[in-house]
Tab-separated table of C-alpha atoms in Angstrom:
chain	number	residue	atom	x	y	z
A	1	MET	CA	15.472	6.318	-91.809
A	2	ALA	CA	15.319	3.388	-89.723
A	3	THR	CA	15.402	4.020	-85.798
A	4	THR	CA	17.220	1.702	-83.464
A	5	ASN	CA	15.414	0.877	-80.198
A	6	LEU	CA	18.119	1.256	-77.608
A	7	PRO	CA	17.663	-0.482	-74.347
A	8	LYS	CA	16.344	1.891	-71.626
A	9	PRO	CA	19.044	2.837	-69.034
A	10	SER	CA	18.703	1.541	-65.613
A	11	SER	CA	18.593	3.701	-62.592
A	12	PHE	CA	22.203	2.829	-61.866
A	13	ASP	CA	23.292	4.068	-65.322
A	14	ARG	CA	21.372	7.337	-64.852
A	15	THR	CA	22.921	7.861	-61.572
A	16	LEU	CA	26.502	7.181	-62.939
A	17	ALA	CA	25.763	9.820	-65.563
A	18	SER	CA	25.161	12.542	-62.918
A	19	ALA	CA	27.381	11.325	-60.271
A	20	ARG	CA	29.747	14.236	-60.207
A	21	SER	CA	26.602	16.334	-58.922
A	22	THR	CA	24.994	15.865	-55.440
A	23	MET	CA	22.553	12.904	-55.732
A	24	MET	CA	18.825	13.644	-55.369
A	25	PHE	CA	16.895	11.386	-52.980
A	26	SER	CA	14.853	10.134	-55.972
A	27	GLU	CA	17.912	8.851	-57.337
A	28	VAL	CA	18.776	6.961	-54.118
A	29	ALA	CA	15.216	5.514	-54.100
A	30	ARG	CA	15.608	4.369	-57.589
A	31	LEU	CA	18.913	2.564	-56.855
A	32	ALA	CA	17.304	1.029	-53.817
A	33	VAL	CA	14.617	-0.462	-55.980
A	34	ASP	CA	16.993	-1.713	-58.524
A	35	SER	CA	19.034	-3.374	-55.602
A	36	PHE	CA	15.916	-5.235	-54.356
A	37	ARG	CA	15.080	-6.383	-57.949
A	38	ALA	CA	18.525	-7.817	-58.211
A	39	SER	CA	18.352	-9.906	-55.269
A	40	LYS	CA	14.554	-10.601	-54.639
A	41	THR	CA	14.726	-13.794	-52.829
A	42	ARG	CA	17.316	-12.633	-50.367
A	43	PHE	CA	15.487	-9.494	-49.538
A	44	LEU	CA	12.087	-11.137	-49.217
A	45	LEU	CA	13.386	-13.726	-46.868
A	46	THR	CA	15.196	-10.905	-44.800
A	47	MET	CA	11.957	-8.873	-44.899
A	48	LEU	CA	9.866	-12.022	-43.459
A	49	GLY	CA	11.339	-11.348	-39.934
A	50	MET	CA	10.144	-7.746	-39.897
A	51	VAL	CA	6.793	-8.885	-41.243
A	52	ILE	CA	6.343	-11.477	-38.287
A	53	GLY	CA	7.678	-8.680	-35.705
A	54	SER	CA	5.292	-6.063	-36.899
A	55	MET	CA	2.267	-8.453	-36.859
A	56	SER	CA	3.100	-9.637	-33.503
A	57	ILE	CA	3.127	-6.155	-32.229
A	58	ILE	CA	-0.358	-5.492	-33.712
A	59	LEU	CA	-1.768	-8.742	-32.305
A	60	VAL	CA	-0.384	-8.423	-28.832
A	61	ALA	CA	-1.740	-4.771	-28.679
A	62	THR	CA	-5.129	-5.936	-29.845
A	63	LEU	CA	-5.370	-8.842	-27.486
A	64	GLY	CA	-4.408	-6.330	-24.646
A	65	SER	CA	-7.118	-3.865	-25.741
A	66	THR	CA	-9.554	-6.764	-25.989
A	67	GLY	CA	-8.769	-8.009	-22.550
A	68	LYS	CA	-9.082	-4.560	-21.176
A	69	GLN	CA	-12.381	-3.956	-22.880
A	70	TYR	CA	-13.713	-7.322	-21.495
A	71	ALA	CA	-12.607	-6.635	-17.985
A	72	LEU	CA	-14.071	-3.101	-17.902
A	73	ASP	CA	-17.158	-4.338	-19.392
A	74	GLN	CA	-17.596	-6.929	-16.637
A	75	LEU	CA	-17.085	-4.423	-13.945
A	76	THR	CA	-19.318	-1.893	-15.716
A	77	SER	CA	-22.164	-4.537	-15.449
A	78	ILE	CA	-22.225	-4.218	-11.833
A	79	GLY	CA	-23.346	-0.584	-12.207
A	80	PRO	CA	-20.888	2.058	-13.318
A	81	ASN	CA	-23.568	4.840	-11.978
A	82	LYS	CA	-23.959	3.178	-8.502
A	83	VAL	CA	-23.093	5.064	-5.230
A	84	GLU	CA	-23.021	2.947	-2.205
A	85	LEU	CA	-23.063	4.690	1.091
A	86	GLN	CA	-21.735	2.586	4.050
A	87	TYR	CA	-21.600	3.123	7.715
A	88	GLY	CA	-18.112	2.747	8.955
A	89	GLY	CA	-18.364	3.518	12.765
A	90	GLY	CA	-19.156	5.840	15.555
A	91	ASN	CA	-21.544	5.723	18.430
A	92	ILE	CA	-24.165	7.806	20.007
A	93	SER	CA	-23.872	8.059	23.844
A	94	GLY	CA	-26.987	7.790	25.847
A	95	PRO	CA	-27.981	7.851	29.610
A	96	GLU	CA	-26.145	5.601	32.084
A	97	ASN	CA	-23.109	5.319	29.927
A	98	THR	CA	-24.866	3.405	27.081
A	99	SER	CA	-23.857	3.858	23.518
A	100	THR	CA	-25.373	2.754	20.201
A	101	PRO	CA	-24.174	2.823	16.739
A	102	ASP	CA	-25.059	5.801	14.740
A	103	TYR	CA	-26.608	4.145	11.819
A	104	MET	CA	-28.110	5.632	8.882
A	105	THR	CA	-31.937	5.812	8.506
A	106	LEU	CA	-34.770	6.171	5.891
A	107	ASP	CA	-35.005	9.895	6.697
A	108	ASP	CA	-31.276	10.303	5.421
A	109	MET	CA	-32.314	8.535	2.244
A	110	ARG	CA	-35.342	10.806	1.736
A	111	GLU	CA	-33.124	13.829	2.535
A	112	VAL	CA	-30.540	12.853	-0.097
A	113	LEU	CA	-33.415	12.285	-2.693
A	114	ASP	CA	-34.670	15.795	-2.048
A	115	GLN	CA	-31.409	17.452	-2.291
A	116	VAL	CA	-29.260	15.483	-4.950
A	117	PRO	CA	-30.447	15.845	-8.521
A	118	GLY	CA	-29.947	13.160	-11.089
A	119	ILE	CA	-30.756	10.029	-8.854
A	120	VAL	CA	-32.927	7.566	-10.962
A	121	ALA	CA	-32.991	4.655	-8.359
A	122	SER	CA	-32.296	4.253	-4.685
A	123	SER	CA	-32.642	1.520	-2.085
A	124	PRO	CA	-32.067	1.089	1.617
A	125	MET	CA	-30.752	-2.452	2.874
A	126	LEU	CA	-31.371	-4.027	6.181
A	127	GLU	CA	-29.698	-7.293	6.938
A	128	PHE	CA	-30.964	-10.297	8.975
A	129	TYR	CA	-29.409	-13.812	9.517
A	130	ASP	CA	-31.340	-16.746	10.376
A	131	ASN	CA	-31.980	-20.482	9.861
A	132	VAL	CA	-34.922	-20.744	7.646
A	133	SER	CA	-37.198	-23.808	7.782
A	134	LEU	CA	-37.761	-25.531	4.497
A	135	GLY	CA	-40.046	-28.151	5.887
A	136	GLY	CA	-39.492	-31.662	7.035
A	137	GLY	CA	-37.291	-30.613	9.827
A	138	ILE	CA	-34.763	-29.183	7.201
A	139	THR	CA	-33.338	-25.712	7.883
A	140	LYS	CA	-30.547	-23.620	5.966
A	141	GLN	CA	-28.551	-20.682	7.157
A	142	THR	CA	-29.778	-17.728	5.117
A	143	THR	CA	-28.994	-14.073	4.643
A	144	LEU	CA	-32.150	-11.984	4.389
A	145	LEU	CA	-31.734	-8.646	2.837
A	146	GLY	CA	-34.518	-6.191	3.170
A	147	VAL	CA	-34.566	-3.909	0.010
A	148	SER	CA	-36.827	-1.787	-2.086
A	149	PRO	CA	-38.104	-2.835	-5.568
A	150	GLN	CA	-35.687	-0.417	-7.048
A	151	TYR	CA	-32.707	-2.464	-5.639
A	152	ARG	CA	-32.861	-4.587	-8.669
A	153	ILE	CA	-31.979	-1.531	-10.905
A	154	VAL	CA	-29.302	-0.346	-8.411
A	155	ARG	CA	-27.579	-3.634	-8.401
A	156	ASN	CA	-28.185	-4.654	-12.070
A	157	LEU	CA	-29.825	-7.758	-11.091
A	158	VAL	CA	-31.193	-10.399	-13.699
A	159	VAL	CA	-34.474	-12.214	-12.902
A	160	VAL	CA	-34.050	-15.710	-14.431
A	161	SER	CA	-37.409	-17.083	-13.167
A	162	GLY	CA	-40.590	-15.655	-11.740
A	163	ARG	CA	-40.626	-11.980	-11.088
A	164	PHE	CA	-39.031	-9.344	-8.634
A	165	PHE	CA	-41.371	-7.794	-5.947
A	166	ASP	CA	-42.833	-4.484	-6.846
A	167	ASP	CA	-44.073	-1.188	-5.125
A	168	GLN	CA	-47.586	-2.864	-4.483
A	169	ASP	CA	-45.878	-5.771	-2.514
A	170	GLU	CA	-43.883	-3.476	-0.586
A	171	LEU	CA	-46.830	-1.126	0.292
A	172	ALA	CA	-48.916	-4.005	1.212
A	173	HIS	CA	-46.094	-5.710	3.258
A	174	GLU	CA	-46.559	-8.997	1.413
A	175	LYS	CA	-44.572	-12.029	2.696
A	176	VAL	CA	-42.700	-12.488	-0.496
A	177	ALA	CA	-39.018	-13.330	-1.124
A	178	VAL	CA	-36.723	-13.454	-4.230
A	179	MET	CA	-33.948	-16.144	-4.096
A	180	VAL	CA	-30.507	-16.021	-5.540
A	181	LYS	CA	-29.955	-18.653	-8.293
A	182	PRO	CA	-27.335	-20.911	-6.484
A	183	PHE	CA	-29.576	-21.132	-3.399
A	184	ALA	CA	-32.528	-22.074	-5.528
A	185	GLU	CA	-30.800	-24.713	-7.488
A	186	GLU	CA	-29.331	-26.284	-4.316
A	187	LEU	CA	-32.620	-26.474	-2.599
A	188	TYR	CA	-34.953	-27.305	-5.537
A	189	GLY	CA	-32.805	-28.499	-8.395
A	190	ASN	CA	-33.447	-25.734	-10.892
A	191	VAL	CA	-34.739	-22.189	-10.775
A	192	ASN	CA	-38.185	-22.935	-12.093
A	193	GLU	CA	-38.991	-25.405	-9.358
A	194	ALA	CA	-38.302	-22.770	-6.571
A	195	VAL	CA	-40.863	-20.263	-8.018
A	196	GLY	CA	-44.076	-20.897	-5.668
A	197	LYS	CA	-42.362	-22.787	-2.829
A	198	THR	CA	-43.149	-21.820	0.769
A	199	ILE	CA	-40.442	-21.264	3.367
A	200	SER	CA	-40.659	-20.369	6.993
A	201	ILE	CA	-38.775	-17.493	8.604
A	202	LYS	CA	-39.344	-17.098	12.393
A	203	GLY	CA	-42.544	-19.051	11.837
A	204	ILE	CA	-43.916	-16.740	9.107
A	205	PRO	CA	-44.458	-18.272	5.800
A	206	PHE	CA	-42.904	-16.582	2.667
A	207	VAL	CA	-43.647	-17.322	-0.869
A	208	VAL	CA	-40.747	-17.467	-3.336
A	209	ILE	CA	-41.979	-15.320	-6.220
A	210	GLY	CA	-38.818	-15.142	-8.355
A	211	VAL	CA	-35.153	-16.259	-8.660
A	212	PHE	CA	-32.241	-13.753	-9.548
A	213	LYS	CA	-28.620	-13.745	-10.392
A	214	GLU	CA	-25.990	-10.886	-10.398
A	215	ALA	CA	-25.188	-9.702	-13.927
A	216	PHE	CA	-21.576	-10.015	-13.009
A	217	ASP	CA	-19.894	-12.642	-10.659
A	218	THR	CA	-18.466	-10.715	-7.756
A	219	TYR	CA	-16.891	-13.844	-6.184
A	220	GLY	CA	-18.450	-13.236	-2.864
A	221	GLN	CA	-17.136	-9.674	-2.734
A	222	SER	CA	-20.684	-8.160	-2.481
A	223	GLU	CA	-23.457	-8.292	0.002
A	224	ILE	CA	-25.242	-11.074	-1.948
A	225	SER	CA	-24.014	-14.541	-1.212
A	226	ASP	CA	-24.960	-17.892	-2.438
A	227	HIS	CA	-27.470	-18.325	0.499
A	228	THR	CA	-29.219	-14.731	-0.072
A	229	MET	CA	-33.021	-13.994	-0.384
A	230	LEU	CA	-34.281	-10.579	-0.899
A	231	VAL	CA	-37.522	-9.519	0.862
A	232	PRO	CA	-39.550	-6.207	0.787
A	233	TYR	CA	-37.837	-3.770	3.374
A	234	PRO	CA	-40.965	-3.029	5.332
A	235	VAL	CA	-41.368	-6.728	6.078
A	236	ILE	CA	-37.663	-7.367	7.193
A	237	ARG	CA	-38.327	-4.802	10.130
A	238	TYR	CA	-40.706	-7.594	11.823
A	239	PHE	CA	-37.576	-9.416	12.525
A	240	THR	CA	-35.021	-6.522	13.288
A	241	GLY	CA	-37.262	-4.177	14.884
A	242	SER	CA	-35.294	-1.133	13.918
A	243	ASN	CA	-34.904	1.312	11.043
A	244	SER	CA	-31.164	1.216	11.428
A	245	LEU	CA	-29.355	0.881	7.981
A	246	LYS	CA	-25.734	0.114	7.359
A	247	GLU	CA	-25.967	0.775	3.561
A	248	LEU	CA	-27.761	2.958	1.094
A	249	PHE	CA	-27.774	2.462	-2.514
A	250	PHE	CA	-28.203	5.132	-5.300
A	251	THR	CA	-28.024	5.207	-9.041
A	252	MET	CA	-27.116	8.331	-10.942
A	253	ARG	CA	-28.526	9.128	-14.316
A	254	SER	CA	-25.056	9.164	-15.828
A	255	ALA	CA	-21.536	8.153	-14.883
A	256	SER	CA	-20.320	11.973	-14.925
A	257	LEU	CA	-22.582	12.484	-12.139
A	258	VAL	CA	-21.204	9.804	-9.820
A	259	VAL	CA	-18.387	11.622	-8.091
A	260	PRO	CA	-19.897	14.824	-7.481
A	261	ALA	CA	-23.163	13.085	-6.340
A	262	SER	CA	-20.996	10.835	-3.874
A	263	GLU	CA	-19.558	13.875	-2.486
A	264	ARG	CA	-22.776	15.611	-2.035
A	265	ILE	CA	-24.613	12.446	-0.602
A	266	LEU	CA	-21.808	11.998	1.922
A	267	ALA	CA	-21.887	15.485	2.997
A	268	ILE	CA	-25.736	15.469	3.640
A	269	VAL	CA	-25.592	12.283	5.618
A	270	ARG	CA	-22.722	13.583	7.767
A	271	SER	CA	-24.490	16.656	8.491
A	272	ARG	CA	-27.434	14.670	9.996
A	273	HIS	CA	-25.316	12.735	12.339
A	274	TYR	CA	-22.563	13.099	15.007
A	275	ALA	CA	-19.193	14.425	13.986
A	276	GLY	CA	-17.450	11.330	15.214
A	277	SER	CA	-19.591	8.962	13.052
A	278	VAL	CA	-17.873	7.488	9.883
A	279	TYR	CA	-19.427	7.036	6.683
A	280	THR	CA	-17.915	6.298	3.184
A	281	ALA	CA	-19.318	6.553	-0.274
A	282	ALA	CA	-18.087	3.721	-2.492
A	283	THR	CA	-18.217	4.077	-6.510
A	284	LEU	CA	-16.855	2.166	-9.290
A	285	THR	CA	-15.041	5.092	-10.801
A	286	ASP	CA	-11.759	4.730	-8.883
A	287	LEU	CA	-11.757	0.998	-9.536
A	288	LEU	CA	-12.445	1.206	-13.304
A	289	SER	CA	-9.704	3.911	-13.454
A	290	SER	CA	-7.278	1.878	-11.912
A	291	MET	CA	-8.246	-1.179	-13.807
A	292	ALA	CA	-7.688	0.811	-17.025
A	293	LYS	CA	-4.337	1.708	-16.076
A	294	ILE	CA	-3.195	-1.663	-14.926
A	295	ALA	CA	-4.554	-3.106	-18.342
A	296	ASP	CA	-2.769	-0.414	-20.265
A	297	MET	CA	0.446	-1.124	-18.359
A	298	LEU	CA	0.105	-4.843	-19.166
A	299	THR	CA	-0.451	-4.162	-22.851
A	300	ILE	CA	2.584	-1.728	-22.953
A	301	VAL	CA	4.918	-4.672	-21.398
A	302	LEU	CA	3.431	-7.260	-23.774
A	303	THR	CA	3.903	-5.054	-26.841
A	304	LEU	CA	7.544	-4.263	-25.922
A	305	GLY	CA	8.049	-8.184	-25.377
A	306	ALA	CA	6.790	-8.488	-28.910
A	307	GLY	CA	9.048	-5.801	-30.007
A	308	ILE	CA	12.049	-8.124	-29.301
A	309	THR	CA	11.149	-9.943	-32.552
A	310	MET	CA	11.879	-6.691	-34.324
A	311	ILE	CA	15.455	-6.634	-32.877
A	312	VAL	CA	16.002	-10.249	-34.105
A	313	SER	CA	14.882	-9.188	-37.549
A	314	GLY	CA	16.906	-6.101	-37.395
A	315	VAL	CA	20.077	-8.543	-36.985
A	316	GLY	CA	19.008	-10.271	-40.000
A	317	ILE	CA	18.751	-6.946	-41.982
A	318	MET	CA	22.186	-6.003	-40.939
A	319	ASN	CA	23.687	-9.175	-41.995
A	320	SER	CA	21.923	-9.118	-45.470
A	321	MET	CA	23.020	-5.522	-45.931
A	322	LEU	CA	26.608	-6.307	-45.057
A	323	ALA	CA	26.572	-9.112	-47.544
A	324	ASN	CA	24.893	-6.530	-50.017
A	325	VAL	CA	27.953	-4.225	-49.441
A	326	GLN	CA	30.370	-6.999	-50.113
A	327	SER	CA	28.719	-8.012	-53.406
A	328	ARG	CA	28.703	-4.376	-54.754
A	329	LEU	CA	32.276	-3.489	-53.844
A	330	LYS	CA	32.942	-2.509	-57.603
A	331	GLU	CA	29.989	-0.586	-57.966
A	332	ILE	CA	30.879	1.479	-54.884
A	333	GLY	CA	34.261	1.938	-56.376
A	334	ILE	CA	33.238	3.069	-59.648
A	335	ARG	CA	30.573	5.513	-58.167
A	336	LYS	CA	33.445	6.888	-55.852
A	337	ALA	CA	35.922	7.165	-58.748
A	338	LEU	CA	33.253	9.420	-60.635
A	339	GLY	CA	32.850	11.635	-57.770
A	340	ALA	CA	30.189	10.214	-55.317
A	341	THR	CA	30.800	11.268	-51.758
A	342	SER	CA	31.035	9.049	-48.553
A	343	ARG	CA	27.839	10.720	-47.598
A	344	GLU	CA	26.043	9.662	-50.669
A	345	ILE	CA	27.228	6.216	-50.326
A	346	ARG	CA	26.157	6.046	-46.651
A	347	LEU	CA	22.759	7.592	-47.510
A	348	GLN	CA	22.363	5.088	-50.392
A	349	PHE	CA	22.705	1.867	-48.147
A	350	LEU	CA	21.005	3.469	-45.172
A	351	THR	CA	17.946	3.912	-47.407
A	352	GLU	CA	18.039	0.513	-48.698
A	353	ALA	CA	17.947	-0.780	-45.054
A	354	ILE	CA	15.255	1.614	-44.056
A	355	PHE	CA	13.230	0.643	-47.285
A	356	LEU	CA	13.584	-3.049	-46.427
A	357	SER	CA	12.608	-2.536	-42.896
A	358	LEU	CA	9.798	-0.235	-43.639
A	359	SER	CA	8.220	-2.608	-46.309
A	360	GLY	CA	8.243	-5.666	-43.868
A	361	GLY	CA	6.911	-3.349	-41.292
A	362	ILE	CA	3.940	-2.195	-43.526
A	363	ILE	CA	3.149	-5.688	-44.851
A	364	GLY	CA	3.151	-7.021	-41.228
A	365	THR	CA	0.990	-4.316	-39.957
A	366	MET	CA	-1.481	-4.915	-42.685
A	367	LEU	CA	-1.687	-8.541	-41.775
A	368	GLY	CA	-1.953	-7.915	-38.177
A	369	LEU	CA	-4.915	-5.436	-38.725
A	370	ALA	CA	-6.528	-7.676	-41.081
A	371	ILE	CA	-6.909	-10.690	-38.528
A	372	PRO	CA	-8.863	-8.812	-35.909
A	373	PHE	CA	-10.908	-6.871	-38.474
A	374	THR	CA	-11.780	-9.999	-40.325
A	375	LEU	CA	-12.796	-11.536	-36.955
A	376	GLY	CA	-15.130	-8.720	-35.993
A	377	LEU	CA	-16.811	-9.020	-39.441
A	378	LEU	CA	-17.414	-12.664	-39.115
A	379	THR	CA	-18.224	-12.997	-35.498
A	380	PRO	CA	-20.412	-10.911	-32.963
A	381	PHE	CA	-17.418	-10.101	-30.917
A	382	LYS	CA	-16.395	-6.410	-30.931
A	383	ILE	CA	-12.498	-6.434	-31.170
A	384	PRO	CA	-11.080	-3.059	-30.447
A	385	ILE	CA	-7.875	-2.028	-32.461
A	386	ASN	CA	-5.438	0.350	-30.778
A	387	PRO	CA	-4.334	2.883	-33.384
A	388	TRP	CA	-1.180	3.422	-31.376
A	389	SER	CA	-0.005	-0.065	-31.989
A	390	VAL	CA	-0.009	0.911	-35.791
A	391	VAL	CA	2.388	4.019	-34.861
A	392	PHE	CA	4.407	1.760	-32.803
A	393	SER	CA	4.864	-0.968	-35.302
A	394	LEU	CA	5.707	1.378	-38.153
A	395	GLY	CA	7.905	3.566	-36.048
A	396	SER	CA	9.880	0.455	-34.685
A	397	SER	CA	10.317	-0.548	-38.282
A	398	VAL	CA	11.973	2.710	-39.362
A	399	MET	CA	14.056	2.706	-36.226
A	400	VAL	CA	15.311	-0.873	-36.674
A	401	GLY	CA	16.272	0.082	-40.235
A	402	VAL	CA	18.260	2.941	-39.090
A	403	LEU	CA	19.894	1.324	-36.283
A	404	PHE	CA	20.845	-1.990	-37.995
A	405	GLY	CA	21.572	-0.316	-41.404
A	406	THR	CA	23.977	2.079	-39.971
A	407	LEU	CA	26.831	-0.121	-39.753
A	408	PRO	CA	26.747	-1.581	-43.236
A	409	ALA	CA	26.166	1.937	-44.578
A	410	ASN	CA	29.225	3.220	-42.867
A	411	ARG	CA	31.352	0.330	-43.893
A	412	ALA	CA	30.443	0.880	-47.555
A	413	ALA	CA	31.087	4.763	-47.095
A	414	ARG	CA	34.682	4.135	-45.711
A	415	LEU	CA	35.615	1.766	-48.620
A	416	ASP	CA	38.762	3.140	-50.514
A	417	PRO	CA	37.812	3.382	-54.162
A	418	VAL	CA	41.170	2.152	-55.367
A	419	GLN	CA	40.841	-1.152	-53.403
A	420	THR	CA	37.415	-1.781	-54.317
A	421	LEU	CA	38.194	-1.546	-58.216
A	422	LYS	CA	40.938	-3.938	-57.731
A	423	TYR	CA	38.544	-6.346	-56.002
A	424	GLU	CA	37.531	-9.384	-58.015
């Protein structure tokens, strides 16, 4: 006997067949898909706003994370494991009502090195300011810093030409100097020309053996200025005539040791001086923490700003769903006449709104992630992706669907089946 190929019933037909019983969510989902298929262009255009909003959230959060990482990397390049001990004030009373500043000494540094584990580099620093003679009657105001060879490690300095003085130069009290890059370019035109030149400090000739720069531009906020030269610490004592130190530098083996080490170093130095003397231990730990919090707050604010786009797209979803309800009045009336409850009608249209919003959110999130991921593959830059931006993007999509889909869903649920069946 010949068989007749009957057309496959649609989701709507299957739902009508069981409308007198409580609808399953799978039936609601199938009806939502059929609704999308019936008005593809309208729903795609409505979804476009959500795609743009979700993509904006991902990109703004990524830019914020990238900026935060760049700023922290720049600060870290100064030396995240550095502890800088500074003299802040206090005097030693002497005979005849005289008083002298209670500066630190090399003995303080040696005591710290003996008692504090984990120190990998250290350096004293002695300052001296003078007009140095460059020959031909030319002089320049210069900052001379007497430091140890390990100062290069502590301050993360980069030698751009020549070399840094070493332990042998320090032991032999060699009259050598290392010049900061801006000073070398000002005096000699370029860094290579500066190496080997002789300058006179208080009538004593010094040979420039190298040119250096800071790994990170501190914009004049460090002890190194644009007219700084570094010389071995024992040599600078020829000009100052004392072992008094205003600053001591230490580098720890790891960042986790910085805070406990700074407290221990401070306690050791204070115990060796008068109680009224003031010393402080400066580290980058607090600065890095504050910078991270500021960057996170800025990222959150910018991301919330991008989220305004989601609200605009939510209004579009609401208008589209209101038009959808108006165009399906007869369908709503038939379903109510066959026993569908207001709750099921409300769930139907609310589900459609959430599906519409979430679909746009998923597409926008994927596009937003694809851009930084592709740039990370094609360029040498590491672009961090904040996983919370994905959660926020998708969560906002669902929330927008719920908030802006509630009004159309309630309107559809309140419709009178008699009036809707009369509608033409």
